[in-house]
XYZ file of C-alpha atoms in Angstrom:
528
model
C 43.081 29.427 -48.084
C 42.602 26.014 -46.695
C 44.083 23.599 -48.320
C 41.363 20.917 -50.432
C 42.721 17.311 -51.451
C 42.899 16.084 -54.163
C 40.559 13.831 -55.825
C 40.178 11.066 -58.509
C 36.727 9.885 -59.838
C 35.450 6.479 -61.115
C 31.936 5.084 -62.164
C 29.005 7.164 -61.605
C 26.430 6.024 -59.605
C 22.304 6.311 -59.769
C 20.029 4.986 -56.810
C 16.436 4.432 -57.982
C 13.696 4.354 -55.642
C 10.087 3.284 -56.319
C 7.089 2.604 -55.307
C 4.975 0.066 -56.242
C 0.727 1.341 -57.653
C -0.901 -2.263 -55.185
C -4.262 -0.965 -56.273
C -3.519 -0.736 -60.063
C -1.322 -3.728 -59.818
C -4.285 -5.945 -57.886
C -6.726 -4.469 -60.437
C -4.742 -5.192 -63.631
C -6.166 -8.671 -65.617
C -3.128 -11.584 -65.910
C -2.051 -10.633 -69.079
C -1.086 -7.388 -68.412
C 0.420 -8.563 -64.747
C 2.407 -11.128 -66.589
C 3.966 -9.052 -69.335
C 4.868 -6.577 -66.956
C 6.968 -8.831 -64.635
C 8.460 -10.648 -67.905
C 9.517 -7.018 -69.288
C 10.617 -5.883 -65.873
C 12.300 -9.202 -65.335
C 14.579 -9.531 -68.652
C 15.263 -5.149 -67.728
C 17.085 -6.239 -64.601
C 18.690 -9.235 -65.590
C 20.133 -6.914 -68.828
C 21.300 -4.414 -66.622
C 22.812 -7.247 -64.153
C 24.867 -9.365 -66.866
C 25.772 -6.195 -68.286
C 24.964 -7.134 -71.698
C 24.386 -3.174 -72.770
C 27.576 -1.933 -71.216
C 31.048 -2.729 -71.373
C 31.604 -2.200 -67.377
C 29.583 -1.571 -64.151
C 27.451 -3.480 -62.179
C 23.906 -2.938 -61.041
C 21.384 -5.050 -58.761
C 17.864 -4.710 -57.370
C 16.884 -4.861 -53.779
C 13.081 -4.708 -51.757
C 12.866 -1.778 -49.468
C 11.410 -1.670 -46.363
C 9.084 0.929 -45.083
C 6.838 3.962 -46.734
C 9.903 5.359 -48.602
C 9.927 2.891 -51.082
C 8.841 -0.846 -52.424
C 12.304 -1.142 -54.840
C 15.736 0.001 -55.498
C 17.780 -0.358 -58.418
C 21.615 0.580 -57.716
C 23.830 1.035 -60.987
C 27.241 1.488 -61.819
C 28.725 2.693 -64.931
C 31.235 4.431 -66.230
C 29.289 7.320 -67.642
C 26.556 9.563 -67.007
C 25.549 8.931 -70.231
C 24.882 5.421 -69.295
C 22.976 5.872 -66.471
C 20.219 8.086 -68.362
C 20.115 5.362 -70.812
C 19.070 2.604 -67.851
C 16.979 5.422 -66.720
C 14.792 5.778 -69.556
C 14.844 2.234 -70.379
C 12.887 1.051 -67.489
C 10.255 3.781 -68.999
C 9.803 1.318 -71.470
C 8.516 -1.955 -69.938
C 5.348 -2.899 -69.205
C 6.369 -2.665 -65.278
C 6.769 0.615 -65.472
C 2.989 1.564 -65.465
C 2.488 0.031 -61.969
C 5.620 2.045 -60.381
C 6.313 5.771 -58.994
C 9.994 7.036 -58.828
C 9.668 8.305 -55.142
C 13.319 9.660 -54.912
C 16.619 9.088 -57.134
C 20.473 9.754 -55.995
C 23.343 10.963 -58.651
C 26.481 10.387 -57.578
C 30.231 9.492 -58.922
C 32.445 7.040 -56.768
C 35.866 8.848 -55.183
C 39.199 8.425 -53.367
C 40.904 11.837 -52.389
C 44.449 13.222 -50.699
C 43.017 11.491 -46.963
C 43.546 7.637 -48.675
C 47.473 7.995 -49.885
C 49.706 11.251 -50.835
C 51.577 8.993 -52.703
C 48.767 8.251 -54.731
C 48.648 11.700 -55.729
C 51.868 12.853 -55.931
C 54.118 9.965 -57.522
C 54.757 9.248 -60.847
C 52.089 7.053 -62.026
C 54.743 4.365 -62.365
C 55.776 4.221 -58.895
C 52.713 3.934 -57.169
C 53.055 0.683 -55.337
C 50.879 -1.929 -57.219
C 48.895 -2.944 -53.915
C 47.347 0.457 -53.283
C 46.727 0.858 -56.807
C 44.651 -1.938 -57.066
C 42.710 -1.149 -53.762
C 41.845 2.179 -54.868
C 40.991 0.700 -58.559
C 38.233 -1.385 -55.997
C 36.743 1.995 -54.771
C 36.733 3.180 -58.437
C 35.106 0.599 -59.574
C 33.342 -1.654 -56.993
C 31.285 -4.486 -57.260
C 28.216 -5.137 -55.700
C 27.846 -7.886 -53.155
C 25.348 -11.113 -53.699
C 22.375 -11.971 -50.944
C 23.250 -8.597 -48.919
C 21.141 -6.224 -46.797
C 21.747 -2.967 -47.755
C 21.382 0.447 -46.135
C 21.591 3.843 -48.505
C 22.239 7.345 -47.364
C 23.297 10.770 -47.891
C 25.448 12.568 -46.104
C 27.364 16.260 -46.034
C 30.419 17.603 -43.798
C 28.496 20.567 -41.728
C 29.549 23.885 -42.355
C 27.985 25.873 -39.283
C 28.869 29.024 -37.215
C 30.460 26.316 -34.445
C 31.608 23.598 -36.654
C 32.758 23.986 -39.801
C 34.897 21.083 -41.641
C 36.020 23.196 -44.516
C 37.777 25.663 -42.172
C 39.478 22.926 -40.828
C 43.343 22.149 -42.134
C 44.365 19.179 -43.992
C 45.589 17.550 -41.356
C 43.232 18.088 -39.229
C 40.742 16.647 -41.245
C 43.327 13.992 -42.112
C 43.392 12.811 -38.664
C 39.508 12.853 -38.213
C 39.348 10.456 -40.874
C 41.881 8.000 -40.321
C 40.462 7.953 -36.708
C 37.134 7.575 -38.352
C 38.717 4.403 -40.066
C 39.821 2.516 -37.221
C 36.414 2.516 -35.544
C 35.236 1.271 -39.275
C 38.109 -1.550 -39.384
C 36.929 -3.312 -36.448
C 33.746 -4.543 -38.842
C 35.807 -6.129 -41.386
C 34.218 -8.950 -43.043
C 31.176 -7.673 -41.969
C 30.083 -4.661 -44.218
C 31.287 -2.900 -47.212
C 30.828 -0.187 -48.433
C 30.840 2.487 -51.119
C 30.979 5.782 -50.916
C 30.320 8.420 -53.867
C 30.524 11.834 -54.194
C 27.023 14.079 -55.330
C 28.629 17.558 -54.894
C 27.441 19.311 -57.979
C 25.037 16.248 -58.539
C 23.008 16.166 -56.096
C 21.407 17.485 -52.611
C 24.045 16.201 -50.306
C 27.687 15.523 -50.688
C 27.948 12.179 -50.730
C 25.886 8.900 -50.986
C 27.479 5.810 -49.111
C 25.697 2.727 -49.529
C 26.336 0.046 -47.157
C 26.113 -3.853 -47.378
C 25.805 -6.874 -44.976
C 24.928 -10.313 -44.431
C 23.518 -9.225 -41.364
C 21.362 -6.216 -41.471
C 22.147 -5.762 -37.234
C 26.000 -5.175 -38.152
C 24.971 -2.311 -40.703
C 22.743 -0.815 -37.287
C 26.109 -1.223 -35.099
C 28.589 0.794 -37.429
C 26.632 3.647 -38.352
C 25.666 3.933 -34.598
C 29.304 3.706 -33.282
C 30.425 5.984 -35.956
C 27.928 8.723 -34.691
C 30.332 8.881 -31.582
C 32.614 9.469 -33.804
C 34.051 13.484 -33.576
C 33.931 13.137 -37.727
C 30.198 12.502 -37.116
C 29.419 13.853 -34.010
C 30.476 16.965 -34.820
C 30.627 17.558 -38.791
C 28.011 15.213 -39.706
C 24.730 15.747 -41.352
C 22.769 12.803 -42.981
C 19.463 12.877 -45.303
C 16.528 9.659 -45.107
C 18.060 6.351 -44.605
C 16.728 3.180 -46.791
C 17.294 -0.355 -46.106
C 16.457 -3.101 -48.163
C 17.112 -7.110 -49.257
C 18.943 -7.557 -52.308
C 16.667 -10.671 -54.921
C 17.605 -12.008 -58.110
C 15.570 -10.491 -61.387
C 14.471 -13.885 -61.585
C 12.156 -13.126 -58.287
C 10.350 -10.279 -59.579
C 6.838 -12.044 -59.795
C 7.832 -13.477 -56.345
C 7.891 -10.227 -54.709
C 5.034 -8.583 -56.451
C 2.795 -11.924 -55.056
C 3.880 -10.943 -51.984
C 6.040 -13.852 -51.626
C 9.474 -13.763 -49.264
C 12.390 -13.038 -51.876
C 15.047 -14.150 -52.784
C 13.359 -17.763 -53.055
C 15.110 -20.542 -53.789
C 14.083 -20.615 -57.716
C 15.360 -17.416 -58.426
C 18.703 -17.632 -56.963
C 19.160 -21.000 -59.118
C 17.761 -18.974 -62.077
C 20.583 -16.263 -61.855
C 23.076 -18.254 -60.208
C 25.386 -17.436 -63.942
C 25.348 -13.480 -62.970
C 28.646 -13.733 -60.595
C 30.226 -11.391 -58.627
C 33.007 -11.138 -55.928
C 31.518 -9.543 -52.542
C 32.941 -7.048 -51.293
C 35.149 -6.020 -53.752
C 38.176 -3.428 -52.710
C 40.544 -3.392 -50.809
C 42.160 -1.285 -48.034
C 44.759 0.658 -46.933
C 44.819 3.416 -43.857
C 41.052 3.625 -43.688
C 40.823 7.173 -44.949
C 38.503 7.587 -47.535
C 37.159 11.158 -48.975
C 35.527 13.577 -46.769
C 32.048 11.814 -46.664
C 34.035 8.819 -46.106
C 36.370 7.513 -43.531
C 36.588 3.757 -44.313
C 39.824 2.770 -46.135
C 39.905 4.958 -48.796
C 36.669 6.234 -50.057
C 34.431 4.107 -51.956
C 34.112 0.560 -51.629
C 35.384 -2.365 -49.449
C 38.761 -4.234 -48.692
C 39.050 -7.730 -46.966
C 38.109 -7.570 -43.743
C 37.693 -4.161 -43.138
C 35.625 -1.385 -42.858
C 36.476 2.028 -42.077
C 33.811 4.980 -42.730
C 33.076 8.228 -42.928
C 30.134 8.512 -41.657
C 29.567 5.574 -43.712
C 31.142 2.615 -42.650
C 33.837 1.097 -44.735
C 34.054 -2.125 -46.006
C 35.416 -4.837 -45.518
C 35.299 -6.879 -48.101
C 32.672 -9.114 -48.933
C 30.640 -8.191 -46.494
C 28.317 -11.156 -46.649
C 28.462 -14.839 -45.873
C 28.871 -17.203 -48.626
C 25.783 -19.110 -49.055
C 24.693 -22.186 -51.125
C 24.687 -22.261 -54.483
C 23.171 -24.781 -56.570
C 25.089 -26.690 -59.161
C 23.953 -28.557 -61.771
C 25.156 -31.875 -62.737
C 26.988 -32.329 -65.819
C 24.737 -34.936 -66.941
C 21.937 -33.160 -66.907
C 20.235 -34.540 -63.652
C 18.699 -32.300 -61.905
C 20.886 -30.234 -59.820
C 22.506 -31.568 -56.218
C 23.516 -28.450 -53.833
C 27.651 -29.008 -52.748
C 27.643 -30.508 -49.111
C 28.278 -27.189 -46.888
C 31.479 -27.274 -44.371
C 29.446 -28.240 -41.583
C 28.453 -31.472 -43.028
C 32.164 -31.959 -44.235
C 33.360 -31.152 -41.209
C 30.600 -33.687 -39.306
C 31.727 -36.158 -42.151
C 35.644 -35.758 -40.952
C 34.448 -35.796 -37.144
C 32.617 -39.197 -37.566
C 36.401 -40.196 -39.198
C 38.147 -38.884 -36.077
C 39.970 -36.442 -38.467
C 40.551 -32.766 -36.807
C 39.028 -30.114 -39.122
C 38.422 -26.644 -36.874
C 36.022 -26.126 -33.817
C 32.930 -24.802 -34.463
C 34.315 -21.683 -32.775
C 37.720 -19.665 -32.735
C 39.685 -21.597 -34.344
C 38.338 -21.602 -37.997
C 39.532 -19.914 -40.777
C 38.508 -19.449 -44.651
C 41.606 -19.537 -47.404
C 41.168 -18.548 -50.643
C 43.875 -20.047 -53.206
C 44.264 -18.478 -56.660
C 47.088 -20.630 -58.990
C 49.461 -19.136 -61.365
C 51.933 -19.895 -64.120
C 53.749 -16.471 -63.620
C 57.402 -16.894 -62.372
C 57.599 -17.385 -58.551
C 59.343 -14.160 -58.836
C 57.608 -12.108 -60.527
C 54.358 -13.434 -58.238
C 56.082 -13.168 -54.670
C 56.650 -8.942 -55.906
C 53.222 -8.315 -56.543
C 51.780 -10.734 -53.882
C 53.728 -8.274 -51.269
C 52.337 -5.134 -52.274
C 48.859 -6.834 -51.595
C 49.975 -8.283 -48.679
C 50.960 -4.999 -47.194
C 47.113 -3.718 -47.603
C 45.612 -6.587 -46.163
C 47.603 -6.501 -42.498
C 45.902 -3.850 -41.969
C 42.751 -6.119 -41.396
C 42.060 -7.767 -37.917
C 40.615 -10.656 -40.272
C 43.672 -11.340 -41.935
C 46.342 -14.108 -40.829
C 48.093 -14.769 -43.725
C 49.055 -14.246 -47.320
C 51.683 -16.246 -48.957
C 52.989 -18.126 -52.947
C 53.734 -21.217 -52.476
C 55.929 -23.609 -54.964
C 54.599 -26.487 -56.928
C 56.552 -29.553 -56.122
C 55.003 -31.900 -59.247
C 52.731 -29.261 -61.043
C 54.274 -26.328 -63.147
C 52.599 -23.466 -61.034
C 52.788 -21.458 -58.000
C 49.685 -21.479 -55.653
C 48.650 -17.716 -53.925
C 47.148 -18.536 -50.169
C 45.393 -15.879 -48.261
C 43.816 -17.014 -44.983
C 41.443 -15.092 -43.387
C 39.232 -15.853 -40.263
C 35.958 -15.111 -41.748
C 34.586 -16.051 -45.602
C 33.162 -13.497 -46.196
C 37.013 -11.171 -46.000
C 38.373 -14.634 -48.080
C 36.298 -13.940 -50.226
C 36.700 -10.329 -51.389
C 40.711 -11.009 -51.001
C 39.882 -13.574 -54.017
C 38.460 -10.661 -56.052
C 41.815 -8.645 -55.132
C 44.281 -11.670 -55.840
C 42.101 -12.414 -59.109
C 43.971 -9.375 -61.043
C 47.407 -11.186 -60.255
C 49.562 -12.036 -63.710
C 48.911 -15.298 -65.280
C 46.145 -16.642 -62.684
C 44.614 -19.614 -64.252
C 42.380 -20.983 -61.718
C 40.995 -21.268 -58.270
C 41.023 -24.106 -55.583
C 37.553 -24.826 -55.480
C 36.250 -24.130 -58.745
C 37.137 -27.306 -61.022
C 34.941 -29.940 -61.723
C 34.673 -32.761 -59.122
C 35.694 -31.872 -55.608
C 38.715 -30.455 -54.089
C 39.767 -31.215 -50.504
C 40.012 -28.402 -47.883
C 43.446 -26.878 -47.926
C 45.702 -29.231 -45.206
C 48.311 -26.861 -43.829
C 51.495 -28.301 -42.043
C 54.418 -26.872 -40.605
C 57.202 -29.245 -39.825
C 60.079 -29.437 -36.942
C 63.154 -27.609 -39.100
C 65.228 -30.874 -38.433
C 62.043 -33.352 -39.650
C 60.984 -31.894 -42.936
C 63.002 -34.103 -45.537
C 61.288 -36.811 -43.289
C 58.192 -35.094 -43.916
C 58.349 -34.918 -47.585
C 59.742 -38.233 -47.686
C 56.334 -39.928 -46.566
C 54.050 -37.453 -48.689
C 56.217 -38.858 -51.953
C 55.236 -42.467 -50.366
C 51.440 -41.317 -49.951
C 51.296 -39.529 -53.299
C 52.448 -42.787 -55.140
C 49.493 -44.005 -52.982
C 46.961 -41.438 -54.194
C 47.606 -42.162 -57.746
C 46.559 -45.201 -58.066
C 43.383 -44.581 -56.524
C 40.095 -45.097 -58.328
C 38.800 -41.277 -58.440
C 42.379 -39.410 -57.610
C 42.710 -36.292 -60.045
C 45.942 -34.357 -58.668
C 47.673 -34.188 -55.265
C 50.674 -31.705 -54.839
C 52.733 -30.530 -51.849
C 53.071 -27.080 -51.830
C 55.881 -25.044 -50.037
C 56.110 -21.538 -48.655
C 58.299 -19.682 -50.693
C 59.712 -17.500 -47.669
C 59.867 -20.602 -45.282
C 60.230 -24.160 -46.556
C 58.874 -26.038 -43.093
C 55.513 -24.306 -43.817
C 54.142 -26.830 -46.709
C 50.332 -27.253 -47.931
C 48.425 -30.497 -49.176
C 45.741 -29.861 -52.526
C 44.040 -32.459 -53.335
C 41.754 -32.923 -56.626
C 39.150 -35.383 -56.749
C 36.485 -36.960 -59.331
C 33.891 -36.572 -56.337
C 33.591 -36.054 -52.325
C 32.831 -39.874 -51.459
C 36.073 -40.576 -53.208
C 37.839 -37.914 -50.875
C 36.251 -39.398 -47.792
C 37.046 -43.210 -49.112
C 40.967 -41.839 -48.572
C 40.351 -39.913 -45.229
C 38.607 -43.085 -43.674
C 41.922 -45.111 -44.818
C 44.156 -47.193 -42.745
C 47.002 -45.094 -45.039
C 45.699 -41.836 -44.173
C 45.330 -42.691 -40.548
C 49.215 -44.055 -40.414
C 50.444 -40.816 -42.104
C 48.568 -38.693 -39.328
C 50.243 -40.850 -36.324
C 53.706 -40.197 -38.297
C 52.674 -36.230 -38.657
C 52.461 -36.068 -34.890
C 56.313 -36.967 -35.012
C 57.630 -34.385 -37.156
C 55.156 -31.602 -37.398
C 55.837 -28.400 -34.881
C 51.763 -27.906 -34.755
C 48.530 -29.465 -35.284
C 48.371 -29.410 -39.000
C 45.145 -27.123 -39.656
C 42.740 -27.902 -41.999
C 41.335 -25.183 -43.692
C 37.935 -24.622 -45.215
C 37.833 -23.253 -49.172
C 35.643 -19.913 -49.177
């Protein structure tokens, strides 16, 4: 008997898909319009903050084409759950102007194809990294502002080809070869794929998401090469939609573009980390083929069928903040007008292309010890990722905490690393997420024989810094596995205050003395 692998389950999954009654809807007074897209409005925003539920995640998205006007995608731990969410939309006012054209039941999986030590160890020797990545695939997250593409898929069992009379390693192999083709989107798509045998008409739904909705076009296609695809692959009806805030529901049924402006300030407080798991070999279940088998890992993106993640698939966008005083709120300058800000200082800050790369830097008051362990378990997963350059803890020379660095060449991976590095012991903040503004991360290695020197004139510029009108915190931070590799976070009461310092005749002499004692151009790297 051929041999089937094993299998763990997570949250199960429901797609939603309906159409929109434009006749009934154009026809109905304003009352009855407005209490509809206030009930359907406060329904998704419920289901989005999660206030019913004690985990999951859920989000709405426009569809394009005849299939459908909307999709609601929800995660939860049970079945149970989902028929709740089901029914409640039954409830509102919305749901006399909607059809349900088509639904999807499925329950997120990893099998035997992502790890057999994940399987066959003692649950207290699995190494922490890959249980963390596969926790992702369990339990994903769903991406903000992404494009997303559902479908369902089976492995074919015809007279020719037939997957389930092929041998474990045989399939094995397909997949992990299915992965690599997957990995080379990394930062660019995520993914999730969930397992409907016994739930559904397929096998397995994999729903995929993307800043760009071209990218989500370019994996599936190059996966169809694919012999996993080519020749054991059968899909149902694609979808592919927009992803808008509840806030935009009367947006969208106007007709207007979504999501607006308004709504993404409305439901700026429902946060999420993009892309959301995290990757090992790229083998994910048999409808799968992306690292593991049901969600996304930084930078990469393996499929089955389905692409595979990355990890945030989607570019960061700007997010509106609102002054503490109460002003109305002032969006955070973007790194291109930081960067323009530094050029104008004749201050080096990345090219506009190749040579720019996105850190994410997670502080904690765990032991250096204890941190550097589990940092390298993580690590491990994420060199598996094109997109990845470096991870690294790194001492605190004046504060009583260890900074975590991963560096990454596009945000988008940065930013699902942060939702990886997030579940490390003791974290007690991110660069880039206290009040006032925080300086892009200033990376230096030094000449072995010039670091005292080095450290020397930061102490001199430090003493500097604090007395400065507007200075909150400056530390040097080294590289616990190699001391000449040191890194510069600065905290400051607002940007102008930052720039004040840059555009100094202090800063500029410490640069000229860099050039003496650093082994390369100190890099200055952008927050994601």
């Amino acid at each position: 008997m051929v041999e089937a692998p094993a299998t763990e389950e997570g949250w199960f999954a429901l797609h939603e898909f309906r159409s929109v009654d434009w006749d009934a809807w154009r026809a109905a007074p304003d009352r009855k319009r407005e209490r509809a897209v206030e009930e359907g409005r406060s329904y998704l925003r419920r289901r989005e903050a999660l206030e019913d539920a004690d985990a999951g995640d859920s989000a709405v998205f426009s569809v394009l084409g005849h299939k459908a006007d909307l999709l609601t995608i929800h995660f939860r731990p049970t079945l149970d759950e989902l028929s709740t969410i089901e029914r409640g939309f039954e409830t509102t006012a919305l749901a006399e102007f909607t059809e349900t054209e088509s639904s999807y039941v499925s329950v997120t999986e990893v099998s035997g194809y992502v790890s057999d030590d994940y399987f066959t160890q003692d649950e207290t020797e699995v190494d922490e990294g890959l249980r963390r990545y596969i926790d992702g695939k369990l339990r994903p997250e769903i991406p903000d502002d992404e494009y997303v593409s559902f479908y369902p898929m089976s492995k074919r069992r015809g007279a020719e080809y037939n997957w389930y009379d092929l041998s474990f390693d045989e399939r094995a192999e397909l997949m992990a070869g299915h992965g690599d083709v997957g990995r080379e989107y990394a930062g660019r798509i995520s993914q999730v794929i969930a397992s409907s045998v016994g739930f559904d008409d397929h096998e397995w739904g994999v729903t995929l998401f993307g800043a760009d909705p071209t990218d989500i076009k370019d994996i599936v296609y190059e996966m169809r090469f694919d012999e996993a695809s080519s020749r054991y692959g059968e899909f149902g009806s694609f979808y592919v939609g927009r992803r808008f805030p509840p806030a935009d529901l009367g947006a969208y049924l106007t007709g207007d573009s979504v999501p607006t402006d308004d709504g993404a300030r409305v439901d700026a407080g429902v946060e999420r980390h993009a892309e959301s798991a995290h990757g090992d070999d790229g083998r994910g279940g048999d409808g799968g083929g992306d690292p593991g088998s049901g969600s996304a890992s930084p930078g990469s993106s393996a499929h089955g069928d389905h692409p595979h993640n990355d990890g945030d698939a989607g570019g960061e966008g700007d997010h509106p903040h609102a002054a503490a005083d109460g002003e109305p709120a002032t969006p955070e300058p973007s790194d291109e007008e930081i960067r323009g800000e530094l050029a104008d200082l004749d201050i080096y800050a990345g090219k506009p292309h190749g040579e720019d790369v996105f850190a994410t830097v997670l502080y904690s008051e765990a032991t250096v010890d204890e941190l550097f362990t589990e940092v390298e378990g993580l690590r491990a997963n994420f060199d598996h990722y094109g997109t990845h350059v470096k991870t690294a803890v790194y001492e605190g020379r004046a504060v009583d905490r260890a900074a975590v660095v991963s560096i990454w060449e596009t945000a988008s991976a940065a930013e699902t690393a942060a939702g990886f590095l997030s579940e490390l012991p003791e974290i007690v903040g991110r660069a880039g997420e206290e009040s006032g503004f925080g300086t892009m991360g200033m990376f230096y290695t030094t000449k072995p024989e010039r670091r005292a020197d080095f450290v020397e004139t930061f102490d001199g510029v430090e003493d500097l810094l604090a007395e400065l009108e507007g200075h909150v915190e400056t530390d040097l931070m080294v590289n616990v596995e190699e001391e000449t590799d040191m890194f510069i976070a600065s905290q400051w009461r607002a940007k102008d205050d930052a720039m004040a310092f840059f555009g100094s005749e202090e800063f500029r002499e410490t640069v000229a003395f860099g050039r003496e004692v650093l082994a390369d151009r100190p890099r200055h790297v952008f927050l994601a």
